Amino acid sequence: MQPLPVNVNVPVPVDESPVREPDHDPDHDPDPDPDPDPDRDLDLDLDLDLDLDLDLDHDHDLDPDPDPDPDLDRDPRWPLLSSLALSRFGVSSFRPGQRELIGSVLAGRDALGVLPTGGGKSLAYQLPSLVLGGPVVVVSPLIALMKDQCDHLDDANIDAAELDSTLTASEERDTEREIRAGEHPLIYVTPERLRTEACLRMLRARGVKLLAIDEAHCVSAWGHDFRPAYMAIAKAAEALGRPPILALTATATSETAADIVRALGLRAPLVVRTSVVRPNLAFHVERTVNEMAKRVALLRLFDDEPGPGIVYTATVKKADELYRWTAASRIPVARYHGRMSAADRERSRAHFMDGTVRVMIATKAFGMGIDKPDTRFVVHYQVPDSIESYAQEAGRAGRDGRSARCVLLYRLEDKSVQTFFIARKYATRGEIAKVVAAAGRAGVGAGERSGDELRAIALETGVSVKRVDAILGCLARLESGGGGRDAGGDACGAIAAEYERRRTRDAERLAAMLHYAQSTQCRRVAVAEYFGEAGSARCGRCDACEGGR
């Protein structure tokens, strides 16, 4: 049994200041994967079919650590790091949680950091990379996020490399040659690339000093954004000689945090948790009776908040519809979703980031890696699937520290869209049986499967490639003893049962989101309590607080 982690709660200063089912057509599906080839890295924040470890054993008790970094000021590298923080990153003082995490990295200790969106998580590994004397490998789920961070590091005159599927063959050869030659203190990889033997062999030869896991909630089968490839990270860490691991996320309940510790094999980690909700954000829920009322409320918000903002929708169809309506209202607007071409998505992103347009209408595909500090508002036009998603997306507002608004335009009927998605999210028992049988006939091993093999099984069974990969990934763990059952029919039943448990958990998350929307409790307190934060003070700025005066 692994040693229990220790926990540090970092205080953050408080700012005192009729039901109709959705049209069941393809336009109402969740954002599609624009790059479905399983041999390539996924490049969108999407709902993914689940590839689960069925033998979860959580320990939620996190003991407090009274002195998380007692020797940091005596570390001879600390004065240099403080100077580099200012000269390279423009940081004169650390945000809550950053100092503790940096101290853990310097001490060679595993750590889990739960810091809010925009809370400066990346500094915890980027700054130490300058003094560790060896490469820091950063696992990131999004190619766009990797590229954005590498661009910012280049501006700071910090050498970083990225390994992903967008590189040409010659670019990949050049990058690998540079890594072998000892260049690049920071190396960004996708989880899919990290699990390849060629990548592991190259990185092992360099002697990795730190393995940093960005968006670590993707490893948790209980998290809201599970990514199957993250399950291989613990094994990859052992193959790299088991360097210290730094796991970072913006949204993790106590259950998810415990699962991250278990799934990554963290050893007596320091757990640093700050408030999920930044004090400069004002949360509001506006109840609406119909579509027209929503649009009136949105126009009023556009008038009240002259700065840039993001409007999230639950479906591609609604994003397109709202984009056309906003443009007709003579408001500079762009749109972003997974059915757009990569070039069109990048053009929209660039126009929003440089201020060419003021408003972005988007699905959840406009997600991780979006950092526009002067975003003054984030609106959820339809209810999201969970408080985790809501907090993460709302946290893209006000990263410059100035006041910003996070508004949910709530209509009870909107829940039918999310209920529909939950019902369709997982493979059925019939699909599981067909995939397992087809893999057996083709002699495809669950643990070793190529993209061509997955596509062949998908063509034979009529099941999507992504879903085939998820089913076979789950089967692989069952065959290796992860679920305690034999492969074949029993495995099919085990996978189906786990999918049903996941569906139930998704429904519980949605119910919590609906309760938040209907509650009269302070919005900041409600979100904080959901994530296990005790003793949060009322914000005095949300609709619930203002209505109770």
GROMACS .gro file of C-alpha atoms in nm, residues 35-363:
model
  329
   35ASP     CA    1  -0.901   1.399  -3.616
   36PRO     CA    2  -1.045   1.051  -3.553
   37ASP     CA    3  -0.731   0.861  -3.654
   38PRO     CA    4  -0.624   0.675  -3.337
   39ASP     CA    5  -0.264   0.680  -3.454
   40ARG     CA    6  -0.270   1.060  -3.419
   41ASP     CA    7  -0.295   1.272  -3.109
   42LEU     CA    8  -0.636   1.409  -3.016
   43ASP     CA    9  -0.651   1.787  -3.041
   44LEU     CA   10  -0.983   1.880  -2.881
   45ASP     CA   11  -1.135   1.887  -2.535
   46LEU     CA   12  -1.410   1.636  -2.611
   47ASP     CA   13  -1.636   1.385  -2.443
   48LEU     CA   14  -1.444   1.061  -2.492
   49ASP     CA   15  -1.567   0.703  -2.472
   50LEU     CA   16  -1.428   0.555  -2.156
   51ASP     CA   17  -1.146   0.306  -2.129
   52LEU     CA   18  -1.163   0.207  -1.765
   53ASP     CA   19  -0.967   0.037  -1.492
   54LEU     CA   20  -1.235  -0.166  -1.312
   55ASP     CA   21  -1.042  -0.218  -0.988
   56LEU     CA   22  -1.047   0.124  -0.825
   57ASP     CA   23  -0.954   0.148  -0.458
   58HIS     CA   24  -0.970   0.504  -0.330
   59ASP     CA   25  -0.836   0.645  -0.009
   60HIS     CA   26  -0.977   0.993   0.039
   61ASP     CA   27  -0.792   1.080   0.362
   62LEU     CA   28  -0.530   1.347   0.296
   63ASP     CA   29  -0.326   1.434   0.603
   64PRO     CA   30  -0.222   1.798   0.651
   65ASP     CA   31   0.142   1.895   0.615
   66PRO     CA   32   0.224   2.172   0.864
   67ASP     CA   33   0.544   2.282   0.689
   68PRO     CA   34   0.541   2.195   0.318
   69ASP     CA   35   0.865   2.366   0.215
   70PRO     CA   36   1.075   2.428   0.529
   71ASP     CA   37   1.409   2.428   0.346
   72LEU     CA   38   1.313   2.625   0.035
   73ASP     CA   39   1.475   2.950   0.146
   74ARG     CA   40   1.794   2.756   0.225
   75ASP     CA   41   1.802   2.588  -0.116
   76PRO     CA   42   2.101   2.745  -0.298
   77ARG     CA   43   1.899   2.750  -0.620
   78TRP     CA   44   1.617   2.960  -0.475
   79PRO     CA   45   1.775   3.308  -0.514
   80LEU     CA   46   1.850   3.230  -0.879
   81LEU     CA   47   1.497   3.102  -0.935
   82SER     CA   48   1.346   3.414  -0.780
   83SER     CA   49   1.557   3.625  -1.015
   84LEU     CA   50   1.464   3.412  -1.317
   85ALA     CA   51   1.096   3.431  -1.226
   86LEU     CA   52   1.113   3.807  -1.270
   87SER     CA   53   1.349   3.826  -1.567
   88ARG     CA   54   1.200   3.542  -1.774
   89PHE     CA   55   0.835   3.533  -1.665
   90GLY     CA   56   0.774   3.881  -1.523
   91VAL     CA   57   0.673   3.729  -1.189
   92SER     CA   58   0.762   3.943  -0.887
   93SER     CA   59   0.546   3.752  -0.636
   94PHE     CA   60   0.410   3.400  -0.643
   95ARG     CA   61   0.042   3.315  -0.658
   96PRO     CA   62  -0.113   3.089  -0.393
   97GLY     CA   63   0.024   2.736  -0.422
   98GLN     CA   64   0.309   2.809  -0.664
   99ARG     CA   65   0.585   2.838  -0.405
  100GLU     CA   66   0.480   2.512  -0.236
  101LEU     CA   67   0.479   2.321  -0.564
  102ILE     CA   68   0.813   2.464  -0.678
  103GLY     CA   69   0.961   2.366  -0.343
  104SER     CA   70   0.834   2.013  -0.389
  105VAL     CA   71   0.994   1.994  -0.735
  106LEU     CA   72   1.329   2.116  -0.604
  107ALA     CA   73   1.312   1.859  -0.324
  108GLY     CA   74   1.248   1.577  -0.572
  109ARG     CA   75   0.911   1.498  -0.418
  110ASP     CA   76   0.590   1.392  -0.592
  111ALA     CA   77   0.313   1.651  -0.577
  112LEU     CA   78  -0.045   1.712  -0.685
  113GLY     CA   79  -0.147   2.073  -0.742
  114VAL     CA   80  -0.515   2.169  -0.764
  115LEU     CA   81  -0.505   2.535  -0.866
  116PRO     CA   82  -0.782   2.732  -1.039
  117THR     CA   83  -0.795   2.794  -1.412
  118GLY     CA   84  -0.559   3.086  -1.468
  119GLY     CA   85  -0.384   3.017  -1.138
  120GLY     CA   86  -0.035   2.978  -1.287
  121LYS     CA   87   0.008   2.600  -1.269
  122SER     CA   88   0.264   2.584  -1.552
  123LEU     CA   89   0.516   2.800  -1.364
  124ALA     CA   90   0.555   2.516  -1.113
  125TYR     CA   91   0.751   2.313  -1.370
  126GLN     CA   92   0.866   2.575  -1.622
  127LEU     CA   93   1.067   2.776  -1.368
  128PRO     CA   94   1.245   2.477  -1.203
  129SER     CA   95   1.336   2.341  -1.548
  130LEU     CA   96   1.599   2.615  -1.568
  131VAL     CA   97   1.799   2.476  -1.273
  132LEU     CA   98   1.729   2.101  -1.255
  133GLY     CA   99   2.020   2.004  -1.479
  134GLY     CA  100   1.815   1.773  -1.697
  135PRO     CA  101   1.496   1.770  -1.900
  136VAL     CA  102   1.146   1.819  -1.766
  137VAL     CA  103   0.897   1.614  -1.966
  138VAL     CA  104   0.550   1.768  -1.977
  139VAL     CA  105   0.253   1.549  -2.071
  140SER     CA  106  -0.021   1.761  -2.225
  141PRO     CA  107  -0.353   1.642  -2.371
  142LEU     CA  108  -0.381   1.907  -2.641
  143ILE     CA  109  -0.149   1.987  -2.928
  144ALA     CA  110  -0.282   2.344  -2.936
  145LEU     CA  111  -0.198   2.385  -2.566
  146MET     CA  112   0.154   2.253  -2.622
  147LYS     CA  113   0.214   2.492  -2.911
  148ASP     CA  114   0.079   2.787  -2.715
  149GLN     CA  115   0.307   2.715  -2.418
  150CYS     CA  116   0.609   2.663  -2.643
  151ASP     CA  117   0.540   2.998  -2.813
  152HIS     CA  118   0.525   3.175  -2.475
  153LEU     CA  119   0.845   3.002  -2.363
  154ASP     CA  120   1.017   3.113  -2.681
  155ASP     CA  121   0.918   3.472  -2.601
  156ALA     CA  122   1.080   3.422  -2.259
  157ASN     CA  123   1.398   3.289  -2.426
  158ILE     CA  124   1.342   2.940  -2.283
  159ASP     CA  125   1.421   2.644  -2.505
  160ALA     CA  126   1.133   2.395  -2.538
  161ALA     CA  127   1.050   2.115  -2.779
  162GLU     CA  128   0.726   1.941  -2.865
  163LEU     CA  129   0.667   1.590  -2.993
  164ASP     CA  130   0.329   1.542  -3.157
  165SER     CA  131   0.163   1.424  -3.475
  166THR     CA  132   0.172   1.766  -3.647
  167LEU     CA  133   0.548   1.747  -3.705
  168THR     CA  134   0.671   1.653  -4.049
  169ALA     CA  135   0.907   1.357  -4.073
  170SER     CA  136   1.208   1.587  -4.108
  171GLU     CA  137   1.093   1.809  -3.819
  172GLU     CA  138   1.050   1.504  -3.599
  173ARG     CA  139   1.397   1.373  -3.686
  174ASP     CA  140   1.554   1.712  -3.613
  175THR     CA  141   1.373   1.745  -3.280
  176GLU     CA  142   1.471   1.396  -3.170
  177ARG     CA  143   1.832   1.457  -3.269
  178GLU     CA  144   1.835   1.778  -3.063
  179ILE     CA  145   1.686   1.598  -2.762
  180ARG     CA  146   1.949   1.325  -2.782
  181ALA     CA  147   2.218   1.595  -2.804
  182GLY     CA  148   2.106   1.740  -2.472
  183GLU     CA  149   1.909   2.038  -2.597
  184HIS     CA  150   1.566   2.148  -2.470
  185PRO     CA  151   1.522   2.158  -2.090
  186LEU     CA  152   1.146   2.133  -2.149
  187ILE     CA  153   1.001   1.858  -2.368
  188TYR     CA  154   0.626   1.852  -2.434
  189VAL     CA  155   0.465   1.524  -2.539
  190THR     CA  156   0.112   1.395  -2.578
  191PRO     CA  157   0.014   1.093  -2.367
  192GLU     CA  158  -0.025   0.891  -2.687
  193ARG     CA  159   0.335   0.965  -2.787
  194LEU     CA  160   0.472   0.896  -2.439
  195ARG     CA  161   0.351   0.536  -2.440
  196THR     CA  162   0.554   0.447  -2.752
  197GLU     CA  163   0.877   0.254  -2.695
  198ALA     CA  164   1.078   0.479  -2.928
  199CYS     CA  165   0.985   0.790  -2.730
  200LEU     CA  166   1.052   0.624  -2.395
  201ARG     CA  167   1.390   0.494  -2.510
  202MET     CA  168   1.498   0.841  -2.628
  203LEU     CA  169   1.383   1.016  -2.309
  204ARG     CA  170   1.531   0.749  -2.083
  205ALA     CA  171   1.871   0.809  -2.240
  206ARG     CA  172   1.847   1.179  -2.148
  207GLY     CA  173   1.774   1.114  -1.779
  208VAL     CA  174   1.443   1.285  -1.708
  209LYS     CA  175   1.450   1.502  -1.392
  210LEU     CA  176   1.075   1.564  -1.363
  211LEU     CA  177   0.758   1.428  -1.523
  212ALA     CA  178   0.489   1.698  -1.518
  213ILE     CA  179   0.130   1.594  -1.594
  214ASP     CA  180  -0.088   1.879  -1.716
  215GLU     CA  181  -0.467   1.845  -1.687
  216ALA     CA  182  -0.410   1.549  -1.454
  217HIS     CA  183  -0.783   1.494  -1.399
  218CYS     CA  184  -0.777   1.324  -1.741
  219VAL     CA  185  -0.618   1.019  -1.571
  220SER     CA  186  -0.908   0.972  -1.331
  221ALA     CA  187  -1.185   0.733  -1.425
  222TRP     CA  188  -1.399   0.947  -1.193
  223GLY     CA  189  -1.294   1.276  -1.349
  224HIS     CA  190  -1.515   1.470  -1.587
  225ASP     CA  191  -1.272   1.455  -1.878
  226PHE     CA  192  -1.125   1.103  -1.873
  227ARG     CA  193  -0.855   1.039  -2.137
  228PRO     CA  194  -0.768   0.668  -2.183
  229ALA     CA  195  -0.406   0.732  -2.289
  230TYR     CA  196  -0.337   0.892  -1.950
  231MET     CA  197  -0.372   0.549  -1.789
  232ALA     CA  198  -0.034   0.450  -1.937
  233ILE     CA  199   0.157   0.735  -1.771
  234ALA     CA  200   0.239   0.548  -1.449
  235LYS     CA  201   0.395   0.265  -1.650
  236ALA     CA  202   0.584   0.516  -1.865
  237ALA     CA  203   0.721   0.683  -1.551
  238GLU     CA  204   0.869   0.352  -1.436
  239ALA     CA  205   1.023   0.300  -1.781
  240LEU     CA  206   1.187   0.643  -1.748
  241GLY     CA  207   1.351   0.545  -1.418
  242ARG     CA  208   1.066   0.684  -1.207
  243PRO     CA  209   1.152   1.056  -1.187
  244PRO     CA  210   0.950   1.275  -0.947
  245ILE     CA  211   0.598   1.340  -1.075
  246LEU     CA  212   0.413   1.671  -1.060
  247ALA     CA  213   0.041   1.637  -1.138
  248LEU     CA  214  -0.160   1.953  -1.205
  249THR     CA  215  -0.529   2.021  -1.254
  250ALA     CA  216  -0.778   2.303  -1.208
  251THR     CA  217  -1.078   2.090  -1.116
  252ALA     CA  218  -1.069   1.788  -0.888
  253THR     CA  219  -1.312   1.678  -0.622
  254SER     CA  220  -1.164   1.484  -0.328
  255GLU     CA  221  -1.268   1.163  -0.506
  256THR     CA  222  -1.093   1.265  -0.828
  257ALA     CA  223  -0.781   1.384  -0.643
  258ALA     CA  224  -0.750   1.049  -0.466
  259ASP     CA  225  -0.790   0.869  -0.798
  260ILE     CA  226  -0.518   1.084  -0.958
  261VAL     CA  227  -0.278   0.988  -0.677
  262ARG     CA  228  -0.361   0.619  -0.723
  263ALA     CA  229  -0.364   0.610  -1.103
  264LEU     CA  230  -0.031   0.791  -1.139
  265GLY     CA  231   0.131   0.596  -0.856
  266LEU     CA  232   0.231   0.910  -0.666
  267ARG     CA  233   0.449   0.835  -0.364
  268ALA     CA  234   0.359   1.025  -0.044
  269PRO     CA  235   0.284   1.333  -0.254
  270LEU     CA  236   0.242   1.686  -0.133
  271VAL     CA  237  -0.114   1.787  -0.223
  272VAL     CA  238  -0.157   2.162  -0.269
  273ARG     CA  239  -0.515   2.280  -0.311
  274THR     CA  240  -0.623   2.641  -0.351
  275SER     CA  241  -0.976   2.766  -0.404
  276VAL     CA  242  -1.127   2.662  -0.737
  277VAL     CA  243  -1.300   3.000  -0.764
  278ARG     CA  244  -1.085   3.310  -0.803
  279PRO     CA  245  -1.212   3.604  -0.595
  280ASN     CA  246  -1.237   3.845  -0.890
  281LEU     CA  247  -1.508   3.636  -1.060
  282ALA     CA  248  -1.874   3.725  -1.002
  283PHE     CA  249  -2.107   3.431  -1.069
  284HIS     CA  250  -2.466   3.484  -1.178
  285VAL     CA  251  -2.751   3.255  -1.278
  286GLU     CA  252  -3.027   3.415  -1.482
  287ARG     CA  253  -3.340   3.204  -1.516
  288THR     CA  254  -3.510   3.230  -1.854
  289VAL     CA  255  -3.847   3.104  -1.976
  290ASN     CA  256  -3.777   3.066  -2.348
  291GLU     CA  257  -3.523   3.122  -2.625
  292MET     CA  258  -3.624   3.483  -2.682
  293ALA     CA  259  -3.570   3.564  -2.314
  294LYS     CA  260  -3.221   3.414  -2.337
  295ARG     CA  261  -3.130   3.628  -2.635
  296VAL     CA  262  -3.260   3.944  -2.471
  297ALA     CA  263  -3.049   3.861  -2.165
  298LEU     CA  264  -2.744   3.799  -2.384
  299LEU     CA  265  -2.782   4.129  -2.569
  300ARG     CA  266  -2.816   4.310  -2.237
  301LEU     CA  267  -2.493   4.147  -2.120
  302PHE     CA  268  -2.314   4.251  -2.439
  303ASP     CA  269  -2.423   4.610  -2.368
  304ASP     CA  270  -2.327   4.599  -1.999
  305GLU     CA  271  -1.987   4.435  -2.057
  306PRO     CA  272  -1.804   4.612  -2.343
  307GLY     CA  273  -1.495   4.392  -2.318
  308PRO     CA  274  -1.428   4.056  -2.488
  309GLY     CA  275  -1.613   3.744  -2.383
  310ILE     CA  276  -1.694   3.381  -2.458
  311VAL     CA  277  -2.041   3.229  -2.499
  312TYR     CA  278  -2.050   2.850  -2.459
  313THR     CA  279  -2.322   2.632  -2.611
  314ALA     CA  280  -2.385   2.262  -2.560
  315THR     CA  281  -2.423   2.173  -2.930
  316VAL     CA  282  -2.270   2.259  -3.265
  317LYS     CA  283  -2.612   2.347  -3.403
  318LYS     CA  284  -2.677   2.603  -3.130
  319ALA     CA  285  -2.328   2.752  -3.173
  320ASP     CA  286  -2.387   2.807  -3.546
  321GLU     CA  287  -2.735   2.946  -3.485
  322LEU     CA  288  -2.620   3.185  -3.214
  323TYR     CA  289  -2.320   3.294  -3.420
  324ARG     CA  290  -2.542   3.398  -3.711
  325TRP     CA  291  -2.781   3.582  -3.478
  326THR     CA  292  -2.498   3.766  -3.300
  327ALA     CA  293  -2.339   3.867  -3.631
  328ALA     CA  294  -2.678   3.997  -3.750
  329SER     CA  295  -2.688   4.209  -3.433
  330ARG     CA  296  -2.372   4.383  -3.562
  331ILE     CA  297  -2.149   4.252  -3.286
  332PRO     CA  298  -1.797   4.145  -3.395
  333VAL     CA  299  -1.813   3.771  -3.342
  334ALA     CA  300  -1.636   3.445  -3.428
  335ARG     CA  301  -1.732   3.081  -3.373
  336TYR     CA  302  -1.538   2.768  -3.279
  337HIS     CA  303  -1.639   2.403  -3.282
  338GLY     CA  304  -1.512   2.064  -3.393
  339ARG     CA  305  -1.699   2.051  -3.723
  340MET     CA  306  -1.499   2.345  -3.854
  341SER     CA  307  -1.176   2.278  -4.041
  342ALA     CA  308  -0.852   2.315  -3.848
  343ALA     CA  309  -0.769   2.626  -4.052
  344ASP     CA  310  -1.105   2.788  -3.977
  345ARG     CA  311  -1.075   2.707  -3.606
  346GLU     CA  312  -0.728   2.859  -3.591
  347ARG     CA  313  -0.847   3.170  -3.778
  348SER     CA  314  -1.134   3.217  -3.533
  349ARG     CA  315  -0.906   3.165  -3.234
  350ALA     CA  316  -0.652   3.416  -3.367
  351HIS     CA  317  -0.920   3.679  -3.435
  352PHE     CA  318  -1.054   3.649  -3.082
  353MET     CA  319  -0.711   3.651  -2.921
  354ASP     CA  320  -0.590   3.960  -3.113
  355GLY     CA  321  -0.914   4.155  -3.061
  356THR     CA  322  -1.035   4.149  -3.420
  357VAL     CA  323  -1.363   4.013  -3.283
  358ARG     CA  324  -1.509   4.080  -2.942
  359VAL     CA  325  -1.723   3.771  -2.883
  360MET     CA  326  -1.649   3.401  -2.933
  361ILE     CA  327  -1.945   3.164  -2.968
  362ALA     CA  328  -1.810   2.815  -2.901
  363THR     CA  329  -1.867   2.461  -2.787
   0.00000   0.00000   0.00000
